[in-house]
Amino acid sequence: MGIIMIVKLMGMAAIMAGAAGMGIFKAAEFGSKIDQLVELERMTEYFRGEILLHHSTVAEASADIAKQVAQPLGSFLKNVSDRINRRTGEDLRTIWETEGEAVMRELSMDRKEREEFLRLGEKLGYQGKDMQEKTLNRYQMFLARKRSGLEDEQKEKMKLYRTLGVLGGLFLILLFV
Amino acid sequence: MEKQELIKLFPERIRKVMGGQDVPYEEIREIRFRAEKPVAMNVGGQERLLMDGNRLFLADRALLKEMLEYMSGFSVYAFEEEMRQGYLTLKGGHRVGIAGKPVVKDGEVVNFHYISGFHFRISHEVKGAGDEVLPYLYENRKLCNTLILSPPGFGKTTLLRDLIRRISDGNENGAGLNVGVVDERSEIGGAYLGIPQNDLGMRTDLLDDCPKAQGMYMLLRSMGPQVIAVDELGGTEDTEAVLKISRCGVRMVMTAHSADLSELLQKKDMECLFESHIFERLIFIKAPMGERSLFEVYDGSFGKIR
C-alpha cells in the first residue's frame, strides 16, 4: 500500500470521526437540556418538602434550597429570599420575575417553559397548603412531561444525528476520493 | 415604633399613604383596616383616620388580600395554625387580628374564605416597666411565686415580659434563673416563626403558640426551668397545672384578669391556688401603664406590702 493510499485512509477516518462527532455533539445538547430540567425538578421537589412538610415560608425555603441546587438556580433562589426578607413592599410575582430573568435566559427556556416558570412564582405562597401542592404538582408534571418528551426525542435524534454524521462522512469521502 | 419600621409592615400600594400621615408614628398603638371603610389608627389613645391627601383612604378588598399575602411573606400556608386562632404574628412581634368569613371544617376554623378586616396591634416592648415592682418579687434573694393582676388593657403582659427579662438575666435582687415561658397567644415573646422578637432574657426558653397547661408540663419535663411564666391564667386546667408544678419546686410568675382583691377572691377556679397559698406575691396594676404607673403589692396572706 502506497503512502498516498495511507493518507487517503487517514483522511477518510478523520472525515468519518468528525461527522460522527457532530452527531454526538448535537445529541449532547439534548443531554444538557435534560439535566437542566432535572435540576428544576429537584428544586420543585425541595420546595414540596420545605412547604408541605416543614411549613417553611417561601423566603426560608428558597434560602435553604439555594444551597442544594446548581447554578444559576442557586443564585436566583438566594436573591428571591433576600428580596422578600428586605420587605421592599414588592409582591412575589415581581420579585420572581425580575430575579428569574437571568435564569430563563441562561437555561434557554422556550416560551412555554418561561410561562410555567413564571406561573410557579405567581402562585407559590398563595393561599393554603392545598393550593401549594397543586401549584407544585402542576409545575412538576410540566417538567416531567417536557423531560420525557426530550428523552424520547433524544433517542430518535441521536440515532438520526449519528446516521447523518456517518452518511455525511461517506458522502464527503466519495466526493473527495 | 419608628416610621420606617411601621411602613415596612405594608405592601407597596399603601406605603406612600401610610408614610404621609401627620401623626407621631412612635405613638401608633393600633391600626384597623375594614373593607370599604376608612382606616382608623389609635395614636396615643386618640383615633385618627388615615388620609390620602385631603381624602379619607378606604381599604378595598383587593388591598386586604394583598396585605395578607405580604404580611405572611407570601406564605399564608405557614401561618395556618395562627390563622385558626384568628391572628398573625409579624416580624417585630406585632399582632394582626383577622376578621372575615372563616372556613369551618368539622366544627373548627381552618382558614378564611374572605378577609374583611385587620386589626394591627403594634408591639410595645417597654424595658424598665418592671423596675418599680421587681424588688417586691424577691425575699432573701429568692424569687417569690408571683401573680400579676389587672383589668384588660392595663399592661399585665408588658410588665410580665419585662420581669421575665430581668429574672432571666439576673438583677440586683437575685441571680439569673432559667425561665420557661408558655406563650399561648404569642403576646409575651411576639414570636415570628418561632423566634421571639421581644427580649425575654438570656436564660429564657419559649414555647410559642402552645396551650398553657400542656406547655407548662412540657417545659417541666424537657427544659428543667427554675421559673415558669405564663400570661392570663384561667380555667381549672391551668390552675391544676400550676398546683402540680408548684410541688416540683419551680418558681412561677403569672398574670390573670382581676381589678382588685375582692374580685380575685370570687374566682372559683383560682380558689384552690389561694387555699394552698401558692402565690407569695400579688401585684395589682391600678392604672394603665404609661407615664404614671400605680401598683399595689400583697403577700400570700393578702397583707398589703405596698
XYZ file of C-alpha atoms in Angstrom:
483
model
C 0.000 0.000 0.000
C 1.412 3.296 -1.023
C 1.773 6.350 1.146
C -0.952 8.130 -0.838
C -3.402 5.377 -0.003
C -2.488 5.598 3.696
C -3.013 9.366 3.688
C -6.368 8.847 1.921
C -7.454 6.289 4.505
C -6.416 8.600 7.336
C -8.372 11.443 5.697
C -11.401 9.192 5.358
C -11.160 8.217 9.032
C -10.826 11.852 10.058
C -13.880 12.883 7.996
C -15.887 9.955 9.416
C -14.850 10.776 13.007
C -15.614 14.481 12.551
C -19.015 13.798 11.042
C -19.904 11.289 13.761
C -18.619 13.774 16.378
C -21.028 16.407 15.042
C -23.834 13.937 15.646
C -22.634 13.231 19.191
C -22.291 16.969 19.895
C -25.882 17.616 18.804
C -27.036 14.706 20.969
C -25.100 16.101 23.954
C -27.013 19.363 23.602
C -30.158 17.379 24.357
C -28.472 15.846 27.392
C -27.619 19.256 28.793
C -31.203 20.470 28.387
C -32.437 17.335 30.128
C -30.013 17.956 33.015
C -31.410 21.468 33.412
C -34.928 20.102 33.594
C -33.826 17.530 36.175
C -32.376 20.380 38.267
C -35.650 22.311 38.040
C -37.481 19.143 39.075
C -35.153 18.815 42.072
C -35.842 22.421 43.034
C -39.586 21.775 42.846
C -39.243 18.618 44.918
C -37.293 20.522 47.586
C -39.991 23.191 47.655
C -42.559 20.458 48.158
C -40.699 19.168 51.213
C -39.997 22.593 52.678
C -43.518 23.925 52.188
C -45.710 20.891 52.701
C -43.723 19.098 55.394
C -41.763 21.794 57.219
C -44.194 24.676 56.627
C -41.226 26.906 55.793
C -42.028 30.280 54.297
C -41.094 30.917 50.679
C -38.122 33.017 51.849
C -36.837 30.323 54.218
C -37.417 27.544 51.701
C -35.683 29.500 48.909
C -32.652 30.219 51.102
C -32.309 26.541 52.060
C -32.857 25.192 48.564
C -30.395 27.716 47.115
C -27.619 25.761 48.843
C -28.709 22.469 47.313
C -29.263 23.218 43.655
C -26.835 24.047 40.841
C -26.303 27.483 39.345
C -27.942 29.607 38.109
C -30.886 28.354 40.204
C -28.911 28.695 43.460
C -28.213 32.407 42.986
C -31.740 33.014 41.793
C -33.303 31.465 44.903
C -30.929 33.256 47.242
C -31.797 36.577 45.626
C -35.531 35.835 45.898
C -35.131 35.029 49.594
C -33.074 38.159 50.265
C -35.556 40.417 48.494
C -38.533 39.002 50.412
C -36.665 39.458 53.686
C -35.793 43.051 52.845
C -39.570 43.758 52.902
C -39.418 46.132 49.993
C -43.182 46.128 49.503
C -42.978 44.282 46.166
C -45.134 41.240 45.524
C -43.639 37.793 44.968
C -44.613 37.782 41.308
C -42.467 40.860 40.646
C -39.537 39.521 42.665
C -39.673 36.100 40.977
C -39.992 37.596 37.514
C -37.156 40.105 37.796
C -34.755 37.729 39.540
C -35.780 34.881 37.215
C -34.893 36.733 34.017
C -31.248 35.612 34.202
C -32.274 32.002 34.900
C -34.682 31.908 31.979
C -32.029 33.362 29.686
C -29.182 31.107 30.851
C -31.305 27.994 30.683
C -32.519 28.978 27.179
C -36.124 28.422 28.189
C -38.660 28.405 25.377
C -41.932 30.349 25.573
C -43.899 27.586 27.333
C -41.097 26.903 29.814
C -40.947 30.619 30.676
C -44.714 30.757 31.132
C -44.703 27.822 33.533
C -41.662 29.064 35.455
C -43.281 32.488 35.963
C -46.581 30.889 36.852
C -44.821 28.992 39.653
C -43.628 32.314 41.121
C -47.063 33.826 40.731
C -48.852 31.024 42.565
C -46.191 29.990 45.073
C -47.069 31.066 48.583
C -50.592 31.953 47.562
C -53.347 30.594 49.815
C -53.226 27.358 51.782
C -51.267 24.138 51.588
C -53.681 22.531 49.102
C -53.038 25.331 46.664
C -49.288 24.990 47.175
C -49.489 21.295 46.464
C -51.499 21.887 43.293
C -49.070 24.562 42.086
C -46.022 22.399 42.721
C -47.687 19.315 41.205
C -48.602 21.253 38.104
C -45.064 22.525 37.570
C -43.529 19.171 38.335
C -45.828 17.453 35.850
C -44.945 20.010 33.206
C -41.224 19.445 33.798
C -41.622 15.651 33.781
C -43.577 15.763 30.517
C -41.045 18.068 28.953
C -38.156 15.889 30.076
C -39.832 12.700 28.930
C -40.529 14.260 25.516
C -36.916 15.383 25.232
C -35.595 11.971 26.258
C -37.670 10.288 23.544
C -36.597 12.935 21.078
C -33.000 12.494 22.204
C -33.054 8.762 21.431
C -34.513 9.360 17.984
C -32.340 12.340 17.177
C -29.180 10.672 18.458
C -29.691 7.833 16.012
C -30.546 10.328 13.297
C -27.560 12.582 14.013
C -25.180 9.649 14.211
C -26.522 8.148 10.966
C -26.480 11.552 9.272
C -22.966 12.078 10.535
C -21.757 8.774 9.166
C -23.612 9.169 5.867
C -22.382 12.742 5.546
C -18.872 11.485 6.163
C -19.226 8.773 3.486
C -20.611 11.327 1.065
C -17.625 13.603 1.634
C -15.230 10.656 1.215
C -16.831 9.691 -2.083
C -16.715 13.311 -3.169
C -13.045 13.711 -2.333
C -11.883 10.270 -3.463
C -42.069 52.148 66.623
C -40.208 54.196 64.069
C -41.920 55.354 60.902
C -39.698 53.341 58.552
C -40.236 50.150 60.535
C -44.000 50.662 60.565
C -44.147 51.260 56.831
C -42.265 48.020 56.211
C -45.266 46.118 57.563
C -47.296 47.103 54.494
C -47.200 46.321 50.767
C -46.066 48.886 48.218
C -49.564 50.079 47.285
C -50.253 51.556 50.707
C -46.762 52.609 51.790
C -46.969 56.116 50.371
C -50.241 56.763 52.175
C -49.006 55.208 55.417
C -45.846 57.269 55.293
C -47.602 60.541 54.574
C -49.601 60.915 57.773
C -49.181 63.874 60.041
C -49.016 61.804 63.241
C -46.299 60.855 65.733
C -45.597 57.369 64.370
C -43.982 56.160 67.579
C -47.327 56.653 69.334
C -49.374 54.486 66.966
C -50.748 51.618 69.037
C -53.358 50.112 66.747
C -54.446 50.307 63.119
C -57.803 48.969 61.971
C -58.484 48.118 58.346
C -62.076 47.313 57.377
C -63.236 46.538 53.837
C -64.546 49.622 52.039
C -64.221 51.687 55.221
C -61.752 54.339 56.385
C -58.621 53.069 58.118
C -58.567 54.038 61.798
C -55.413 54.461 63.854
C -55.091 54.667 67.599
C -52.423 57.299 68.119
C -51.604 57.754 71.785
C -55.170 56.825 72.727
C -56.796 59.118 70.127
C -58.487 57.892 66.959
C -57.030 59.265 63.733
C -58.257 58.322 60.255
C -55.797 57.524 57.505
C -55.764 60.299 54.907
C -54.724 60.130 51.265
C -54.032 63.802 50.714
C -57.275 65.559 51.606
C -59.423 62.462 51.209
C -60.112 59.572 53.533
C -58.292 56.423 52.491
C -60.631 53.432 52.122
C -59.327 49.880 52.331
C -60.684 47.824 49.429
C -60.939 44.028 49.429
C -58.078 43.626 46.966
C -55.825 45.562 49.333
C -56.789 43.341 52.274
C -55.952 40.243 50.235
C -52.655 41.763 49.130
C -51.865 42.699 52.720
C -52.436 39.158 53.952
C -50.092 37.748 51.323
C -47.459 40.379 52.033
C -47.660 40.120 55.823
C -47.232 36.355 55.634
C -44.125 36.729 53.452
C -46.160 35.249 50.563
C -46.566 32.127 52.689
C -50.110 32.145 54.030
C -49.909 28.348 54.457
C -47.122 28.771 57.043
C -49.477 30.743 59.284
C -52.486 28.420 59.055
C -52.208 27.426 62.707
C -52.187 31.044 63.878
C -54.954 31.987 61.459
C -57.133 29.334 63.036
C -56.844 31.354 66.234
C -57.775 34.460 64.260
C -54.468 36.291 64.119
C -50.998 36.510 62.637
C -47.817 37.495 64.450
C -45.484 39.592 62.351
C -41.760 40.100 62.491
C -41.237 42.523 65.366
C -43.889 40.835 67.497
C -46.815 42.867 66.152
C -50.123 41.057 66.147
C -52.713 41.263 63.415
C -56.236 40.114 64.221
C -58.255 38.891 61.231
C -61.983 39.313 60.575
C -63.908 37.795 57.694
C -65.676 34.612 56.743
C -63.881 31.637 58.259
C -63.729 28.221 56.616
C -65.113 25.796 59.186
C -64.268 22.104 58.915
C -65.510 19.561 61.466
C -66.582 22.417 63.732
C -63.166 24.088 63.699
C -61.945 27.162 61.881
C -59.286 26.092 59.415
C -58.811 29.218 57.278
C -60.611 32.264 55.907
C -62.739 32.400 52.737
C -62.821 36.169 52.695
C -60.933 38.726 54.710
C -62.982 41.745 55.746
C -60.667 43.410 58.220
C -57.363 43.549 60.062
C -56.575 44.852 63.496
C -52.887 45.674 63.905
C -51.616 45.804 67.464
C -48.212 47.390 67.409
C -45.903 45.654 69.839
C -44.520 47.919 72.526
C -41.699 46.389 74.430
C -41.192 48.633 77.465
C -37.844 47.862 79.002
C -37.854 49.026 82.581
C -41.620 48.560 83.021
C -40.930 46.207 85.923
C -38.226 48.209 87.703
C -40.570 49.547 90.346
C -42.073 46.206 91.402
C -39.040 43.970 90.900
C -37.672 44.300 94.487
C -41.008 43.111 95.874
C -40.730 39.850 93.924
C -37.725 38.719 95.960
C -37.349 37.695 99.578
C -33.852 36.936 100.860
C -32.692 36.918 97.223
C -35.185 34.175 96.429
C -37.843 34.735 93.785
C -41.403 34.552 95.147
C -44.283 32.913 93.258
C -45.983 35.970 91.841
C -49.356 36.699 90.302
C -49.809 39.960 88.399
C -53.381 41.201 88.221
C -55.285 43.979 86.485
C -58.279 44.624 84.244
C -57.628 44.180 80.490
C -55.514 46.863 78.839
C -53.561 47.913 81.927
C -50.291 46.370 80.766
C -50.045 42.988 82.511
C -48.288 41.401 79.574
C -45.896 44.331 79.203
C -44.995 44.060 82.896
C -44.670 40.271 82.749
C -42.409 40.495 79.677
C -40.046 42.908 81.394
C -39.984 40.896 84.625
C -39.155 37.729 82.675
C -36.210 39.501 81.069
C -34.897 40.818 84.395
C -35.343 37.492 86.201
C -33.679 35.615 83.357
C -30.706 37.964 83.038
C -30.361 38.358 86.797
C -30.712 41.636 88.669
C -29.661 43.346 91.886
C -32.238 41.295 93.834
C -31.245 37.839 92.678
C -29.078 35.809 90.296
C -30.242 34.950 86.776
C -32.581 31.977 86.514
C -33.641 29.626 83.719
C -37.110 30.786 82.765
C -39.595 28.744 80.730
C -42.339 30.781 79.066
C -45.563 29.330 77.677
C -46.844 31.934 75.254
C -50.253 30.701 74.189
C -51.073 33.725 72.033
C -47.580 34.879 71.074
C -48.052 38.059 73.085
C -45.151 37.748 75.505
C -42.358 36.885 73.099
C -44.090 38.146 69.962
C -42.504 35.192 68.200
C -42.302 35.305 64.441
C -41.943 31.780 63.037
C -40.908 30.540 66.473
C -38.229 33.180 67.160
C -39.072 35.662 69.971
C -38.985 39.224 68.692
C -39.020 40.710 72.189
C -36.104 40.451 74.567
C -37.005 37.778 77.111
C -33.552 37.466 78.613
C -30.550 35.235 78.127
C -31.806 32.240 80.105
C -35.331 32.030 78.681
C -36.878 29.181 76.704
C -40.094 29.935 74.870
C -42.933 27.611 73.922
C -44.816 29.666 71.396
C -48.461 29.227 70.411
C -48.887 26.345 72.843
C -51.788 25.674 75.253
C -50.777 26.863 78.730
C -51.367 23.771 80.857
C -49.838 21.420 78.312
C -46.927 23.799 77.778
C -46.156 24.021 81.495
C -45.885 20.214 81.738
C -43.776 20.090 78.579
C -41.341 22.682 79.918
C -41.100 20.908 83.231
C -40.309 17.595 81.568
C -37.955 18.851 78.903
C -36.251 22.133 79.778
C -35.624 21.982 83.525
C -36.840 25.526 84.225
C -36.288 27.245 87.567
C -39.142 29.633 86.796
C -42.252 29.182 84.657
C -44.052 32.237 83.326
C -47.469 32.328 81.664
C -49.938 35.048 80.755
C -53.654 35.132 81.566
C -54.117 32.222 83.895
C -57.696 30.988 83.958
C -59.735 27.782 83.962
C -59.374 24.663 86.057
C -56.935 23.041 83.633
C -54.479 25.916 84.139
C -54.857 26.035 87.912
C -54.403 22.269 88.245
C -51.192 22.540 86.233
C -49.967 25.368 88.494
C -50.713 23.259 91.588
C -48.744 20.316 90.221
C -45.826 22.460 89.114
C -45.633 24.213 92.462
C -44.896 20.843 94.063
C -41.822 20.449 91.848
C -40.063 23.419 93.347
C -40.360 25.560 90.239
C -40.987 29.281 90.834
C -43.870 30.923 88.992
C -44.630 34.360 87.598
C -48.069 34.607 86.056
C -50.847 37.027 85.221
C -54.632 36.921 85.496
C -57.566 39.278 84.986
C -58.773 40.931 88.144
C -59.241 44.548 89.181
C -58.804 44.049 92.931
C -58.562 41.559 95.759
C -62.320 41.124 96.259
C -62.829 40.294 92.573
C -59.927 37.872 92.691
C -61.275 36.011 95.714
C -64.560 35.449 93.912
C -62.884 33.471 91.131
C -63.826 29.867 91.785
C -61.158 28.376 89.538
C -58.461 30.244 91.459
C -59.746 29.215 94.892
C -57.538 26.147 95.168
C -54.417 28.230 94.481
C -55.133 30.613 97.330
C -56.152 27.831 99.716
C -52.779 26.213 99.038
C -51.000 29.563 99.405
C -49.189 29.024 96.127
C -48.617 32.689 95.402
C -46.412 34.649 97.753
C -46.864 37.953 95.951
C -49.932 39.520 94.321
C -49.279 42.616 92.250
C -52.260 44.699 91.197
C -51.781 47.234 88.414
C -54.171 50.013 89.374
C -53.842 52.228 86.289
C -52.875 51.667 82.645
C -49.121 51.550 82.176
C -47.917 54.869 80.923
C -46.402 57.968 82.291
C -47.611 57.148 85.770
C -47.698 53.580 86.986
C -49.554 52.576 90.093
C -49.056 49.226 91.783
C -50.378 47.545 94.905
C -48.402 44.612 96.268
C -49.776 41.961 98.654
C -48.133 38.955 100.268
C -49.547 35.412 100.155
C -51.784 36.069 103.153
C -53.266 39.143 101.416
C -51.365 41.523 103.658
C -50.610 44.747 101.829
C -46.879 45.340 101.426
C -47.155 48.436 99.269
